[in-house]
């Protein structure tokens, strides 16, 4: 059974720092991995989707990498801003239409 | 461009009551799903649908029913609410399934007393 883990559960950093969020999964037989952002009281917003054949995806200040063999993905945020404060979730897509989710990392960027 | 619309945003139910959470999408997506989110846990799949007339169970289907009569709508019914169903519920849609980008509604915060 696929399990997805995100460590740490919470992270607080000063504005301007570059940071890395981690996501690990137990079964390397995945279709894709997605990173989402969740703001309090709001829905989830898709940030990046990495297909299993890809190693990384970039969008603006965000870069997500995927290493299937080691069961790991990282989300790199460059030059963090207070507006980046949110909970970041990763989800792994398998072959049965389902996404398996991590519990998220709550990120706080201090001005 | 509405995307995925969920109603209501908040709801309080008494144990044993029934209700329907509404979900509609205007992107002509084939795949729709319902998740619940509980503190400290990842989202868990309740039910999903790969197209009109086709539904299937996810990880935690007990106590919930769904139907998909149109491509646009995917309501979730709580048959007899229990305190264990207190949670935040999210509806999501994607073009063809877990291998395509998912779009989420704003969520419904449900409290069962």
Coordinates of C-alpha atoms in Angstrom, one line a residue:
Chain A
X1 CA 0.0 0.0 0.0
X2 CA 1.4 3.4 -1.0
X3 CA 2.2 5.7 1.8
X4 CA 3.2 9.4 1.5
X5 CA 5.1 11.2 4.1
X6 CA 6.0 14.9 4.4
X7 CA 8.5 16.1 6.9
X8 CA 8.6 18.5 8.7
X9 CA 5.0 19.1 9.6
X10 CA 5.7 22.8 10.0
X11 CA 8.5 25.1 9.0
X12 CA 9.2 28.8 9.8
X13 CA 11.8 30.7 7.9
X14 CA 12.7 34.4 7.4
X15 CA 11.6 36.2 4.2
X16 CA 14.1 35.9 1.4
X17 CA 15.5 32.5 2.2
X18 CA 15.5 29.6 -0.3
X19 CA 13.8 26.5 1.1
X20 CA 13.1 22.9 0.4
X21 CA 10.0 20.9 1.3
X22 CA 10.2 17.1 1.3
X23 CA 7.9 14.4 0.2
X24 CA 8.6 10.7 0.3
X25 CA 6.6 7.7 -0.9
X26 CA 7.0 4.0 -0.4
X27 CA 6.1 2.5 -3.8
X28 CA 8.0 3.7 -6.8
X29 CA 5.4 2.5 -9.3
X30 CA 3.7 5.9 -9.7
X31 CA 2.2 7.7 -12.6
X32 CA 2.9 11.2 -11.4
X33 CA 3.5 13.4 -8.3
X34 CA 1.7 16.6 -7.7
X35 CA 2.4 19.5 -5.4
X36 CA -0.5 21.6 -4.1
X37 CA -0.9 24.7 -2.0
X38 CA -3.7 25.1 0.6
X39 CA -4.5 28.4 2.1
X40 CA -6.6 28.5 5.3
X41 CA -10.4 28.2 4.6
X42 CA -9.8 27.7 0.9
X43 CA -9.4 24.8 -1.5
X44 CA -6.3 23.3 -2.9
X45 CA -4.4 24.9 -5.8
X46 CA -2.2 22.7 -8.0
X47 CA 1.3 24.0 -8.2
X48 CA 3.3 21.5 -10.2
X49 CA 2.6 18.1 -11.7
X50 CA 5.6 15.8 -12.5
X51 CA 4.9 12.8 -14.7
X52 CA 6.8 9.6 -13.8
X53 CA 9.0 10.0 -16.8
X54 CA 10.1 13.5 -15.8
X55 CA 12.8 14.5 -13.3
X56 CA 11.6 18.0 -12.5
X57 CA 9.2 20.8 -13.3
X58 CA 9.5 24.5 -12.8
X59 CA 7.0 27.3 -12.4
X60 CA 8.3 30.8 -11.5
X61 CA 10.1 30.6 -8.2
X62 CA 9.1 26.9 -7.7
X63 CA 11.0 23.9 -8.8
X64 CA 9.9 20.3 -8.0
X65 CA 12.1 17.3 -8.5
X66 CA 11.2 13.6 -8.6
X67 CA 13.5 10.7 -7.9
X68 CA 11.3 7.5 -8.2
X69 CA 14.1 5.1 -7.4
X70 CA 14.6 6.7 -3.9
X71 CA 10.9 7.5 -3.5
X72 CA 11.5 11.2 -3.0
X73 CA 10.3 14.5 -4.3
X74 CA 11.4 18.0 -3.2
X75 CA 9.7 21.4 -3.7
X76 CA 12.2 24.2 -3.9
X77 CA 11.0 27.7 -3.3
X78 CA 13.4 30.5 -4.2
X79 CA 13.5 33.8 -2.5
X80 CA 10.6 33.1 -0.2
X81 CA 7.9 35.8 0.4
X82 CA 5.3 36.2 3.2
X83 CA 2.7 35.4 0.5
X84 CA 4.2 31.9 0.2
X85 CA 2.9 31.1 3.7
X86 CA 0.5 28.2 3.3
X87 CA 0.3 24.5 3.7
X88 CA 2.0 22.5 1.0
X89 CA 0.7 19.1 0.1
X90 CA 2.1 16.4 -2.2
X91 CA 0.1 13.7 -3.7
X92 CA 1.1 10.6 -5.7
X93 CA -0.9 9.3 -8.6
X94 CA -1.2 5.6 -9.1
X95 CA -2.8 3.5 -11.8
X96 CA -6.2 3.3 -10.2
X97 CA -7.4 6.9 -10.6
X98 CA -6.5 7.7 -7.0
X99 CA -4.2 10.2 -5.5
X100 CA -2.5 9.3 -2.3
X101 CA -1.7 12.3 -0.1
X102 CA 0.8 13.4 2.4
X103 CA -0.4 15.3 5.5
X104 CA 1.3 18.5 4.4
X105 CA 4.0 20.9 5.6
X106 CA 2.7 24.2 7.1
X107 CA 5.1 26.9 5.9
X108 CA 5.4 30.3 7.6
X109 CA 7.5 33.0 6.1
X110 CA 8.4 35.7 8.6
X111 CA 8.6 39.3 7.3
Chain B
X1 CA -14.5 30.8 -15.2
X2 CA -16.1 29.1 -12.1
X3 CA -14.0 25.9 -12.1
X4 CA -15.2 23.6 -9.2
X5 CA -18.1 25.0 -7.1
X6 CA -19.0 23.4 -3.8
X7 CA -21.9 24.2 -1.6
X8 CA -22.5 24.8 1.3
X9 CA -19.2 26.2 2.8
X10 CA -20.3 25.4 6.4
X11 CA -22.8 23.0 7.8
X12 CA -23.8 21.8 11.3
X13 CA -25.8 18.6 11.5
X14 CA -27.3 16.6 14.3
X15 CA -26.4 13.0 14.6
X16 CA -28.7 10.9 12.4
X17 CA -29.6 13.7 10.0
X18 CA -29.0 13.4 6.3
X19 CA -27.7 16.0 3.8
X20 CA -26.2 16.4 0.4
X21 CA -23.0 18.3 -0.4
X22 CA -23.2 19.7 -3.9
X23 CA -20.3 19.8 -6.4
X24 CA -20.4 21.2 -9.9
X25 CA -17.6 21.8 -12.5
X26 CA -17.8 23.6 -15.8
X27 CA -14.6 22.3 -17.3
X28 CA -16.1 19.3 -19.0
X29 CA -13.9 17.0 -16.8
X30 CA -14.6 13.3 -16.9
X31 CA -13.1 12.5 -13.5
X32 CA -14.6 13.8 -10.3
X33 CA -13.9 12.8 -6.7
X34 CA -14.7 13.6 -3.1
X35 CA -12.2 13.7 -0.3
X36 CA -12.3 14.3 3.4
X37 CA -9.5 16.1 5.2
X38 CA -8.9 15.5 8.9
X39 CA -6.3 17.2 11.1
X40 CA -2.8 15.7 10.8
X41 CA -3.8 13.3 8.0
X42 CA -3.6 13.4 4.3
X43 CA -6.8 13.8 2.2
X44 CA -8.7 10.5 2.0
X45 CA -10.7 9.5 -1.1
X46 CA -14.4 8.8 -0.4
X47 CA -15.9 8.2 -3.8
X48 CA -14.9 9.0 -7.4
X49 CA -16.4 8.9 -10.8
X50 CA -14.7 8.5 -14.2
X51 CA -17.7 9.7 -16.2
X52 CA -21.5 10.2 -16.1
X53 CA -23.2 7.1 -14.8
X54 CA -20.0 5.6 -13.4
X55 CA -19.0 5.8 -9.8
X56 CA -16.7 3.8 -7.5
X57 CA -15.6 3.6 -3.9
X58 CA -12.4 5.1 -2.5
X59 CA -10.6 4.5 0.7
X60 CA -13.4 5.6 3.1
X61 CA -16.8 5.2 1.5
X62 CA -18.9 4.0 4.4
X63 CA -21.7 6.3 5.3
X64 CA -21.6 8.2 2.0
X65 CA -23.4 7.8 -1.3
X66 CA -22.8 9.4 -4.7
X67 CA -24.3 9.5 -8.1
X68 CA -23.2 11.1 -11.4
X69 CA -26.2 11.7 -13.7
X70 CA -24.4 14.5 -15.6
X71 CA -20.8 15.3 -16.4
X72 CA -21.1 18.6 -14.5
X73 CA -22.5 17.4 -11.1
X74 CA -21.3 15.0 -8.5
X75 CA -23.2 15.3 -5.2
X76 CA -22.2 13.5 -2.0
X77 CA -24.9 12.3 0.3
X78 CA -24.5 11.6 4.0
X79 CA -27.1 9.1 4.8
X80 CA -27.2 9.3 8.6
X81 CA -24.6 11.7 10.0
X82 CA -22.3 10.6 12.7
X83 CA -19.8 12.6 14.8
X84 CA -17.0 10.7 13.0
X85 CA -18.0 12.4 9.8
X86 CA -17.0 15.8 11.2
X87 CA -14.4 16.9 8.7
X88 CA -13.6 19.2 5.8
X89 CA -14.9 17.8 2.5
X90 CA -13.4 18.7 -0.8
X91 CA -14.7 18.0 -4.3
X92 CA -12.1 17.8 -7.1
X93 CA -12.2 17.3 -10.9
X94 CA -9.6 16.5 -13.5
X95 CA -9.6 15.9 -17.2
X96 CA -9.1 12.1 -17.1
X97 CA -8.0 11.0 -13.7
X98 CA -5.1 11.0 -11.3
X99 CA -2.5 11.5 -14.0
X100 CA -3.9 15.0 -14.9
X101 CA -4.0 18.2 -13.0
X102 CA -6.6 18.3 -10.3
X103 CA -8.9 21.3 -9.5
X104 CA -10.5 21.6 -6.2
X105 CA -13.5 23.3 -4.7
X106 CA -13.4 25.6 -1.7
X107 CA -14.4 22.9 0.7
X108 CA -17.2 22.3 3.1
X109 CA -16.6 22.3 6.8
X110 CA -19.1 19.9 8.3
X111 CA -19.7 19.5 12.0
X112 CA -21.9 16.7 13.4
X113 CA -23.1 17.2 16.9

